[in-house]
């Protein structure tokens, strides 16, 4: 760890568990739920957010002494919007089918509260390198939840991972289906995303009782 | 009829919160008390009603491929225009968000000037709204669904706002009551809110069939005629193949 001091490592690792943007800070849930019916879009979304978040934090941190505080929200929105346009155009050029599937949710990264939240809370008051790490860390924490939710919803809902039939074929009755297993079609529908996240929160807070909220 | 259908569809079937999870951040953060939830919900209705039609005009006259044709008077026949090849749709994110941020600022100033009491009750929520996904989502859905007229866009903005309002007021009411219940400790607060929202979303899914029945029951006359023609042709073909088979045998 020559490059990263102890404090820097903490910036990256904390958001993964005890300070997770989705389950603890309650930020950026909007886009997290809608696209997690399958694993592949979840990973693309996670990577896009890591890109936007890392670079956005760097830009805001560089500009932090130049931005008048009254118009900072508009400046932040313009910075994010520019980065998101880059992501959107790259996806349209190299993965057109996927970008159609994600439809408006790539655009909604702009209003993803994690991004604005970290700009306000961290990048406006810290140096470039630390802001970059903070951005990457928080985006990773966001991505991990996305991937966990996507993994379970695709596995239990369609019996596939990345489109591969890992549990056997439901039509010809091979693998698990041979002994009477059925896909839970409900997992693919939107409401189950909320319930899966609820269960993740439950598990996390049972393991770390400090996080339990007062009623 | 088109208006009525869009109105109910946006409120119940395509509900911003339950079908697309838009505006979840403020939905979870500001739903502890019914009174504040009503304030934020009203502000969202207001801003959506203003920004969706505005962005519709931006989309129609600036952003769409060939939309700039009105510049040299060829709006009706875009292919004749010198601007027919321009496609600025990649700018839509930045223009939409700029409109929204500006409108929110403007609305804040106007409300503060003319209705200080409303301003005091909405005050803290108005700036929050600029980064509410439901607002940008409304404009982006308006664009991707290719809503045809300004009137429909206005309708869409207003009714999506009402859908969001309903959702946040309902969850706030449930959360006020659930304070007296014995929820498992790790689920308290955020966890149980997620699960309740999931259950409410399942409930709202039952509205899904509400409008599709009408579409199937009244197909257009032309479509009907074609269908009849097609089935007749298919029957004829089947007869021919049957005859061929018989003769071969």
Short mmCIF file of C-alpha atoms in Angstrom, two decimals:
data_model
loop_
_atom_site.label_atom_id
_atom_site.label_comp_id
_atom_site.label_asym_id
_atom_site.label_seq_id
_atom_site.Cartn_x
_atom_site.Cartn_y
_atom_site.Cartn_z
CA UNK A 1 0.00 0.00 0.00
CA UNK A 2 2.63 2.50 -1.01
CA UNK A 3 0.15 4.56 -3.00
CA UNK A 4 -2.69 4.48 -0.50
CA UNK A 5 -2.28 5.56 3.08
CA UNK A 6 -4.44 4.02 5.77
CA UNK A 7 -6.88 6.92 5.59
CA UNK A 8 -7.17 6.54 1.82
CA UNK A 9 -7.95 2.85 2.02
CA UNK A 10 -10.68 3.67 4.52
CA UNK A 11 -12.20 6.07 1.96
CA UNK A 12 -12.58 3.20 -0.49
CA UNK A 13 -13.53 0.39 1.86
CA UNK A 14 -15.98 2.14 4.17
CA UNK A 15 -18.71 2.70 1.58
CA UNK A 16 -18.61 -0.99 0.70
CA UNK A 17 -20.04 -2.05 4.05
CA UNK A 18 -20.67 0.18 7.04
CA UNK A 19 -21.24 3.41 5.14
CA UNK A 20 -22.89 1.94 2.07
CA UNK A 21 -24.58 4.61 -0.06
CA UNK A 22 -27.70 2.53 -0.68
CA UNK A 23 -28.37 0.67 2.54
CA UNK A 24 -27.06 3.22 5.06
CA UNK A 25 -26.94 6.67 3.44
CA UNK A 26 -30.17 5.97 1.47
CA UNK A 27 -28.89 7.62 -1.70
CA UNK A 28 -29.26 6.67 -5.32
CA UNK A 29 -32.01 4.13 -4.98
CA UNK A 30 -33.95 5.38 -7.98
CA UNK A 31 -31.85 3.80 -10.68
CA UNK A 32 -30.61 0.95 -8.49
CA UNK A 33 -33.90 -0.91 -8.55
CA UNK A 34 -35.30 -0.56 -12.01
CA UNK A 35 -32.49 -2.19 -13.96
CA UNK A 36 -31.58 -5.09 -11.69
CA UNK A 37 -33.86 -7.78 -13.17
CA UNK A 38 -30.75 -9.20 -14.83
CA UNK A 39 -27.07 -9.27 -13.99
CA UNK A 40 -25.66 -7.77 -17.17
CA UNK A 41 -27.42 -4.39 -17.11
CA UNK A 42 -26.65 -4.15 -13.37
CA UNK A 43 -22.94 -4.46 -14.08
CA UNK A 44 -23.05 -1.97 -16.95
CA UNK A 45 -24.89 0.46 -14.70
CA UNK A 46 -22.35 -0.04 -11.92
CA UNK A 47 -19.43 0.61 -14.27
CA UNK A 48 -21.12 3.72 -15.70
CA UNK A 49 -21.67 5.11 -12.22
CA UNK A 50 -18.06 4.38 -11.22
CA UNK A 51 -16.87 6.33 -14.26
CA UNK A 52 -19.19 9.30 -13.73
CA UNK A 53 -18.59 9.41 -9.99
CA UNK A 54 -14.79 9.18 -10.12
CA UNK A 55 -14.34 11.80 -12.83
CA UNK A 56 -17.12 14.04 -11.53
CA UNK A 57 -15.60 14.17 -8.07
CA UNK A 58 -12.22 15.08 -9.61
CA UNK A 59 -13.71 17.90 -11.71
CA UNK A 60 -15.72 19.35 -8.84
CA UNK A 61 -12.73 19.09 -6.53
CA UNK A 62 -10.56 20.96 -9.05
CA UNK A 63 -13.20 23.68 -9.43
CA UNK A 64 -14.12 23.87 -5.75
CA UNK A 65 -12.50 27.25 -5.13
CA UNK A 66 -13.92 28.81 -8.29
CA UNK A 67 -17.61 27.88 -7.93
CA UNK A 68 -19.75 30.57 -6.27
CA UNK A 69 -21.80 28.76 -3.66
CA UNK A 70 -25.12 30.19 -4.90
CA UNK A 71 -24.98 28.51 -8.30
CA UNK A 72 -23.11 25.39 -7.27
CA UNK A 73 -26.07 23.06 -7.87
CA UNK A 74 -26.34 24.14 -11.49
CA UNK A 75 -22.59 23.81 -12.00
CA UNK A 76 -22.68 20.31 -10.50
CA UNK A 77 -25.61 19.32 -12.70
CA UNK A 78 -23.81 20.50 -15.83
CA UNK A 79 -20.65 18.57 -14.92
CA UNK A 80 -22.62 15.35 -14.30
CA UNK A 81 -24.78 15.83 -17.39
CA UNK A 82 -21.69 16.17 -19.58
CA UNK A 83 -20.14 12.99 -18.17
CA UNK A 84 -23.43 11.11 -18.54
CA UNK A 85 -23.74 12.19 -22.17
CA UNK A 86 -20.30 10.64 -22.77
CA UNK A 87 -21.42 7.36 -21.16
CA UNK A 88 -24.67 7.38 -23.11
CA UNK A 89 -22.99 7.98 -26.46
CA UNK A 90 -20.35 5.31 -25.81
CA UNK A 91 -23.06 2.79 -24.92
CA UNK A 92 -25.10 3.70 -28.00
CA UNK A 93 -22.02 3.18 -30.18
CA UNK A 94 -20.71 -0.09 -28.72
CA UNK A 95 -23.66 -1.78 -27.00
CA UNK A 96 -26.80 -0.52 -28.72
CA UNK A 97 -29.11 -3.32 -27.53
CA UNK A 98 -28.05 -2.81 -23.93
CA UNK A 99 -28.45 0.96 -24.12
CA UNK A 100 -32.00 0.44 -25.38
CA UNK A 101 -32.69 -1.88 -22.48
CA UNK A 102 -31.41 0.65 -19.95
CA UNK A 103 -33.47 3.33 -21.78
CA UNK A 104 -33.92 6.42 -19.65
CA UNK A 105 -32.03 5.07 -16.67
CA UNK A 106 -28.62 6.04 -18.03
CA UNK A 107 -29.94 9.61 -18.25
CA UNK A 108 -31.18 9.35 -14.72
CA UNK A 109 -27.61 8.92 -13.44
CA UNK A 110 -27.61 12.73 -13.62
CA UNK A 111 -30.10 12.96 -10.80
CA UNK A 112 -28.66 10.02 -8.92
CA UNK A 113 -28.54 11.36 -5.39
CA UNK A 114 -25.25 9.59 -4.62
CA UNK A 115 -23.46 11.77 -7.11
CA UNK A 116 -24.87 15.09 -5.92
CA UNK A 117 -24.57 13.93 -2.33
CA UNK A 118 -20.87 13.14 -2.61
CA UNK A 119 -20.18 16.36 -4.51
CA UNK A 120 -21.78 18.35 -1.72
CA UNK A 121 -20.45 16.33 1.17
CA UNK A 122 -16.94 15.55 0.00
CA UNK A 123 -15.60 16.93 -3.28
CA UNK A 124 -16.39 20.56 -2.42
CA UNK A 125 -14.16 20.38 0.65
CA UNK A 126 -11.35 17.98 -0.20
CA UNK A 127 -8.34 17.57 -2.45
CA UNK A 128 -8.36 15.96 -5.87
CA UNK A 129 -6.82 12.57 -5.03
CA UNK A 130 -8.97 11.98 -1.97
CA UNK A 131 -12.12 13.06 -3.80
CA UNK A 132 -11.29 10.62 -6.56
CA UNK A 133 -10.94 7.78 -4.05
CA UNK A 134 -14.14 8.78 -2.30
CA UNK A 135 -15.99 8.80 -5.62
CA UNK A 136 -14.67 5.38 -6.61
CA UNK A 137 -15.41 3.95 -3.16
CA UNK A 138 -19.00 5.14 -3.07
CA UNK A 139 -19.67 4.05 -6.63
CA UNK A 140 -18.27 0.62 -5.75
CA UNK A 141 -20.54 0.40 -2.72
CA UNK A 142 -23.46 1.27 -4.99
CA UNK A 143 -22.32 -1.22 -7.61
CA UNK A 144 -21.99 -4.07 -5.10
CA UNK A 145 -25.62 -3.77 -4.00
CA UNK A 146 -26.71 -3.56 -7.64
CA UNK A 147 -24.79 -6.71 -8.49
CA UNK A 148 -26.08 -8.64 -5.45
CA UNK A 149 -29.68 -7.71 -6.27
CA UNK A 150 -29.19 -8.45 -9.97
CA UNK A 151 -27.58 -11.80 -9.17
CA UNK A 152 -30.43 -13.05 -7.00
CA UNK A 153 -33.21 -11.70 -9.20
CA UNK A 154 -31.81 -13.27 -12.35
CA UNK A 155 -30.89 -16.56 -10.67
CA UNK A 156 -34.21 -17.07 -8.90
CA UNK A 157 -36.39 -15.36 -11.49
CA UNK A 158 -35.15 -16.81 -14.76
CA UNK A 159 -32.69 -19.48 -13.61
CA UNK A 160 -29.91 -17.86 -15.63
CA UNK A 161 -26.77 -15.80 -15.03
CA UNK A 162 -25.63 -13.48 -17.85
CA UNK A 163 -28.18 -15.39 -19.93
CA UNK A 164 -26.52 -18.80 -19.36
CA UNK A 165 -28.84 -21.47 -18.01
CA UNK A 166 -27.00 -22.37 -14.80
CA UNK A 167 -29.81 -24.35 -13.23
CA UNK A 168 -30.61 -26.49 -16.26
CA UNK A 169 -33.29 -26.06 -18.91
CA UNK A 170 -36.87 -25.48 -17.68
CA UNK A 171 -38.43 -26.76 -20.92
CA UNK A 172 -36.53 -30.01 -21.41
CA UNK A 173 -36.42 -30.52 -17.61
CA UNK A 174 -32.70 -30.95 -17.03
CA UNK A 175 -30.59 -30.09 -13.98
CA UNK A 176 -32.56 -28.79 -10.99
CA UNK A 177 -35.80 -28.73 -12.98
CA UNK A 178 -35.67 -32.51 -13.24
CA UNK A 179 -36.39 -32.81 -9.51
CA UNK A 180 -39.34 -30.43 -9.61
CA UNK A 181 -37.73 -26.99 -9.14
CA UNK A 182 -39.59 -24.07 -10.72
CA UNK A 183 -38.50 -20.51 -11.53
CA UNK A 184 -40.07 -17.83 -9.37
CA UNK A 185 -41.35 -15.52 -12.09
CA UNK A 186 -42.23 -12.95 -9.47
CA UNK A 187 -38.55 -12.08 -8.93
CA UNK A 188 -38.39 -10.50 -12.38
CA UNK A 189 -41.18 -8.02 -11.62
CA UNK A 190 -40.30 -4.57 -10.24
CA UNK A 191 -41.70 -4.91 -6.68
CA UNK A 192 -39.33 -7.73 -5.79
CA UNK A 193 -36.34 -5.41 -6.23
CA UNK A 194 -37.59 -3.41 -3.27
CA UNK A 195 -38.13 -6.49 -1.17
CA UNK A 196 -34.69 -7.91 -2.02
CA UNK A 197 -33.06 -4.63 -0.96
CA UNK A 198 -35.16 -4.73 2.21
CA UNK A 199 -33.81 -8.21 2.96
CA UNK A 200 -30.22 -7.09 2.29
CA UNK A 201 -30.73 -4.27 4.81
CA UNK A 202 -32.15 -6.75 7.28
CA UNK A 203 -29.17 -9.11 6.96
CA UNK A 204 -26.66 -6.27 7.16
CA UNK A 205 -28.23 -4.75 10.27
CA UNK A 206 -28.60 -8.08 12.02
CA UNK A 207 -24.86 -8.61 11.62
CA UNK A 208 -23.89 -5.10 12.65
CA UNK A 209 -26.26 -4.05 15.42
CA UNK A 210 -24.77 -0.52 15.65
CA UNK A 211 -26.66 0.36 12.49
CA UNK A 212 -30.12 -0.29 13.91
CA UNK A 213 -32.33 2.81 13.79
CA UNK A 214 -34.28 4.22 16.69
CA UNK A 215 -37.94 3.78 16.06
CA UNK B 1 -60.58 9.85 -24.59
CA UNK B 2 -56.89 9.83 -25.30
CA UNK B 3 -56.45 12.32 -22.47
CA UNK B 4 -58.48 10.33 -19.96
CA UNK B 5 -56.59 7.17 -20.80
CA UNK B 6 -53.17 8.82 -20.46
CA UNK B 7 -54.30 10.44 -17.20
CA UNK B 8 -55.26 7.20 -15.47
CA UNK B 9 -52.40 5.26 -17.01
CA UNK B 10 -49.80 7.69 -15.65
CA UNK B 11 -51.31 7.69 -12.18
CA UNK B 12 -51.95 3.99 -11.65
CA UNK B 13 -50.32 1.76 -14.25
CA UNK B 14 -47.08 3.65 -14.91
CA UNK B 15 -46.81 5.08 -11.42
CA UNK B 16 -43.48 6.89 -11.05
CA UNK B 17 -42.65 5.29 -7.72
CA UNK B 18 -44.12 1.82 -7.97
CA UNK B 19 -43.40 0.95 -11.59
CA UNK B 20 -40.15 2.84 -12.24
CA UNK B 21 -38.74 3.67 -8.78
CA UNK B 22 -38.27 7.32 -9.69
CA UNK B 23 -37.78 9.86 -6.95
CA UNK B 24 -37.10 7.16 -4.39
CA UNK B 25 -34.47 9.16 -2.53
CA UNK B 26 -36.79 11.93 -1.43
CA UNK B 27 -39.64 9.42 -1.20
CA UNK B 28 -37.75 7.56 1.53
CA UNK B 29 -36.20 10.58 3.19
CA UNK B 30 -39.23 12.85 3.49
CA UNK B 31 -41.98 10.33 4.25
CA UNK B 32 -41.83 10.32 8.04
CA UNK B 33 -44.77 12.71 8.49
CA UNK B 34 -47.89 13.11 6.37
CA UNK B 35 -47.82 16.92 6.50
CA UNK B 36 -44.30 17.23 5.04
CA UNK B 37 -45.07 14.50 2.52
CA UNK B 38 -48.06 16.50 1.28
CA UNK B 39 -45.84 19.57 0.88
CA UNK B 40 -43.20 17.77 -1.15
CA UNK B 41 -45.83 15.94 -3.20
CA UNK B 42 -47.54 19.22 -4.10
CA UNK B 43 -44.23 20.75 -5.11
CA UNK B 44 -43.47 17.75 -7.35
CA UNK B 45 -46.89 17.97 -9.07
CA UNK B 46 -46.30 21.65 -9.69
CA UNK B 47 -42.78 21.35 -11.08
CA UNK B 48 -43.63 18.31 -13.26
CA UNK B 49 -46.63 20.13 -14.73
CA UNK B 50 -44.39 23.05 -15.68
CA UNK B 51 -41.25 21.27 -16.89
CA UNK B 52 -42.66 18.40 -18.96
CA UNK B 53 -44.50 20.64 -21.49
CA UNK B 54 -41.52 23.03 -21.59
CA UNK B 55 -39.16 20.18 -22.38
CA UNK B 56 -41.68 18.92 -24.93
CA UNK B 57 -41.30 22.19 -26.84
CA UNK B 58 -37.50 21.97 -26.57
CA UNK B 59 -37.65 18.41 -27.89
CA UNK B 60 -39.97 19.26 -30.80
CA UNK B 61 -38.28 22.46 -31.94
CA UNK B 62 -34.61 21.90 -31.14
CA UNK B 63 -33.57 18.40 -30.21
CA UNK B 64 -35.28 15.86 -32.48
CA UNK B 65 -33.61 14.88 -35.75
CA UNK B 66 -34.77 17.47 -38.27
CA UNK B 67 -36.53 19.54 -35.60
CA UNK B 68 -34.65 22.68 -36.58
CA UNK B 69 -36.54 22.84 -39.90
CA UNK B 70 -38.71 25.72 -38.64
CA UNK B 71 -35.64 27.97 -38.88
CA UNK B 72 -36.13 28.41 -42.64
CA UNK B 73 -39.90 28.01 -42.62
CA UNK B 74 -40.13 24.32 -43.56
CA UNK B 75 -41.68 22.97 -40.36
CA UNK B 76 -44.35 21.02 -42.27
CA UNK B 77 -41.90 19.60 -44.80
CA UNK B 78 -38.65 19.05 -42.90
CA UNK B 79 -37.00 17.18 -45.75
CA UNK B 80 -36.85 20.40 -47.82
CA UNK B 81 -35.10 22.35 -45.09
CA UNK B 82 -31.40 23.13 -45.05
CA UNK B 83 -31.43 22.02 -41.41
CA UNK B 84 -32.96 18.59 -42.05
CA UNK B 85 -29.76 16.70 -41.26
CA UNK B 86 -29.17 18.19 -37.83
CA UNK B 87 -29.73 15.79 -34.93
CA UNK B 88 -29.13 17.41 -31.56
CA UNK B 89 -30.74 14.68 -29.47
CA UNK B 90 -27.43 13.97 -27.70
CA UNK B 91 -27.88 17.35 -26.00
CA UNK B 92 -31.21 16.42 -24.44
CA UNK B 93 -29.85 15.50 -21.00
CA UNK B 94 -28.04 18.78 -20.53
CA UNK B 95 -30.90 20.92 -21.90
CA UNK B 96 -33.56 19.12 -19.87
CA UNK B 97 -31.65 19.37 -16.62
CA UNK B 98 -30.86 23.03 -17.29
CA UNK B 99 -34.57 23.75 -17.86
CA UNK B 100 -35.49 21.92 -14.68
CA UNK B 101 -32.89 23.67 -12.54
CA UNK B 102 -33.90 27.06 -13.93
CA UNK B 103 -37.60 26.42 -13.51
CA UNK B 104 -37.14 25.27 -9.94
CA UNK B 105 -35.21 28.43 -9.16
CA UNK B 106 -37.87 30.56 -10.89
CA UNK B 107 -40.74 28.80 -9.16
CA UNK B 108 -38.98 29.34 -5.85
CA UNK B 109 -38.66 33.10 -6.48
CA UNK B 110 -42.27 33.46 -7.66
CA UNK B 111 -43.75 31.48 -4.80
CA UNK B 112 -41.67 33.42 -2.28
CA UNK B 113 -42.93 36.70 -3.72
CA UNK B 114 -46.64 35.91 -4.07
CA UNK B 115 -47.39 33.32 -1.42
CA UNK B 116 -45.02 33.48 1.54
CA UNK B 117 -47.10 30.96 3.51
CA UNK B 118 -46.84 28.36 0.74
CA UNK B 119 -43.15 29.20 0.43
CA UNK B 120 -42.61 28.55 4.11
CA UNK B 121 -44.28 25.17 3.92
CA UNK B 122 -42.53 24.15 0.68
CA UNK B 123 -39.36 26.18 1.25
CA UNK B 124 -36.84 23.49 2.05
CA UNK B 125 -38.21 21.04 -0.50
CA UNK B 126 -38.10 23.22 -3.56
CA UNK B 127 -34.31 23.15 -4.08
CA UNK B 128 -34.37 19.39 -3.42
CA UNK B 129 -36.71 18.92 -6.34
CA UNK B 130 -34.10 19.89 -8.95
CA UNK B 131 -32.34 16.61 -8.23
CA UNK B 132 -35.47 14.49 -7.88
CA UNK B 133 -35.28 11.69 -10.44
CA UNK B 134 -39.03 11.83 -10.95
CA UNK B 135 -38.76 15.26 -12.56
CA UNK B 136 -36.01 14.41 -15.02
CA UNK B 137 -37.57 10.98 -15.50
CA UNK B 138 -40.86 12.61 -16.51
CA UNK B 139 -39.14 14.57 -19.25
CA UNK B 140 -37.08 11.61 -20.45
CA UNK B 141 -40.12 9.32 -20.61
CA UNK B 142 -42.01 12.06 -22.46
CA UNK B 143 -39.20 12.03 -25.02
CA UNK B 144 -38.78 8.28 -25.34
CA UNK B 145 -42.54 7.61 -25.60
CA UNK B 146 -42.88 10.26 -28.32
CA UNK B 147 -45.89 12.03 -26.82
CA UNK B 148 -47.61 13.78 -29.69
CA UNK B 149 -49.12 17.11 -28.59
CA UNK B 150 -48.30 19.78 -26.03
CA UNK B 151 -51.66 19.12 -24.37
CA UNK B 152 -50.83 15.47 -23.84
CA UNK B 153 -47.42 16.42 -22.48
CA UNK B 154 -49.09 18.77 -19.99
CA UNK B 155 -51.48 16.00 -19.03
CA UNK B 156 -48.63 13.52 -18.67
CA UNK B 157 -46.62 15.82 -16.40
CA UNK B 158 -49.61 16.62 -14.19
CA UNK B 159 -50.85 13.05 -13.83
CA UNK B 160 -47.38 11.59 -13.16
CA UNK B 161 -47.07 14.20 -10.44
CA UNK B 162 -50.36 13.07 -8.93
CA UNK B 163 -49.16 9.47 -9.01
CA UNK B 164 -46.01 10.44 -7.11
CA UNK B 165 -48.07 12.51 -4.65
CA UNK B 166 -50.36 9.54 -3.94
CA UNK B 167 -47.41 7.25 -3.34
CA UNK B 168 -45.58 9.51 -0.90
CA UNK B 169 -48.72 10.42 1.08
CA UNK B 170 -49.69 6.75 1.35
CA UNK B 171 -46.29 5.63 2.60
CA UNK B 172 -46.10 8.54 5.05
CA UNK B 173 -49.46 7.55 6.52
CA UNK B 174 -48.34 3.95 6.88
CA UNK B 175 -45.06 4.98 8.49
CA UNK B 176 -46.88 7.15 11.02
CA UNK B 177 -48.95 4.16 12.08
CA UNK B 178 -46.16 1.61 12.00
CA UNK B 179 -44.31 3.49 14.71
CA UNK B 180 -46.62 1.77 17.20
CA UNK B 181 -45.93 -1.72 15.84
CA UNK B 182 -43.34 -4.17 17.00
CA UNK B 183 -41.04 -4.35 13.97
CA UNK B 184 -37.95 -6.62 14.22
CA UNK B 185 -35.10 -4.35 15.31
CA UNK B 186 -32.82 -4.67 12.25
CA UNK B 187 -35.74 -3.86 9.93
CA UNK B 188 -36.77 -0.70 11.76
CA UNK B 189 -36.83 2.48 9.72
CA UNK B 190 -35.39 1.90 6.27
CA UNK B 191 -35.77 -1.86 5.93
CA UNK B 192 -39.47 -2.06 6.66
CA UNK B 193 -40.13 0.96 4.44
CA UNK B 194 -38.55 -0.87 1.52
CA UNK B 195 -40.63 -3.95 2.12
CA UNK B 196 -43.87 -1.99 2.54
CA UNK B 197 -43.16 -0.14 -0.70
CA UNK B 198 -42.61 -3.49 -2.39
CA UNK B 199 -45.98 -4.74 -1.16
CA UNK B 200 -47.68 -1.53 -2.25
CA UNK B 201 -46.07 -1.93 -5.67
CA UNK B 202 -47.52 -5.44 -5.91
CA UNK B 203 -50.91 -3.93 -5.08
CA UNK B 204 -50.53 -1.30 -7.78
CA UNK B 205 -49.65 -4.00 -10.32
CA UNK B 206 -53.26 -5.08 -10.20
CA UNK B 207 -54.15 -1.86 -12.03
CA UNK B 208 -52.08 -3.14 -14.95
CA UNK B 209 -54.99 -4.76 -16.76
CA UNK B 210 -57.26 -1.75 -16.27
CA UNK B 211 -56.66 -0.13 -19.65
CA UNK B 212 -55.40 -2.89 -21.90
CA UNK B 213 -58.85 -4.53 -22.10
CA UNK B 214 -60.28 -1.56 -24.01
CA UNK B 215 -57.59 -1.68 -26.68
CA UNK B 216 -58.22 -5.30 -27.57
CA UNK B 217 -62.00 -4.96 -27.61
CA UNK B 218 -62.18 -2.13 -30.16
CA UNK B 219 -59.74 -2.67 -33.01
CA UNK B 220 -60.04 -0.24 -35.92
CA UNK B 221 -62.27 -1.16 -38.85
CA UNK B 222 -59.38 -1.19 -41.32
CA UNK B 223 -57.41 -3.57 -39.14
CA UNK B 224 -60.45 -5.82 -38.89
CA UNK B 225 -60.90 -5.94 -42.65
CA UNK B 226 -57.26 -6.80 -43.19
CA UNK B 227 -57.42 -9.53 -40.60
CA UNK B 228 -60.45 -11.10 -42.26
CA UNK B 229 -58.68 -10.96 -45.62
CA UNK B 230 -55.55 -12.50 -44.17
CA UNK B 231 -57.35 -15.37 -42.48
CA UNK B 232 -59.25 -16.09 -45.72
CA UNK B 233 -55.96 -16.21 -47.59
CA UNK B 234 -54.49 -18.52 -44.98
CA UNK B 235 -57.51 -20.82 -45.19
CA UNK B 236 -57.22 -20.90 -49.00
CA UNK B 237 -53.52 -21.76 -48.75
CA UNK B 238 -54.27 -24.52 -46.28
CA UNK B 239 -56.90 -25.91 -48.61
CA UNK B 240 -54.41 -25.86 -51.48
CA UNK B 241 -51.73 -27.64 -49.48
CA UNK B 242 -54.33 -30.17 -48.30
CA UNK B 243 -55.39 -30.83 -51.89
CA UNK B 244 -51.76 -31.20 -52.94
CA UNK B 245 -51.18 -33.68 -50.13
CA UNK B 246 -54.30 -35.64 -51.10
CA UNK B 247 -53.33 -35.78 -54.76
CA UNK B 248 -49.81 -36.90 -53.84
CA UNK B 249 -51.23 -39.71 -51.78
#
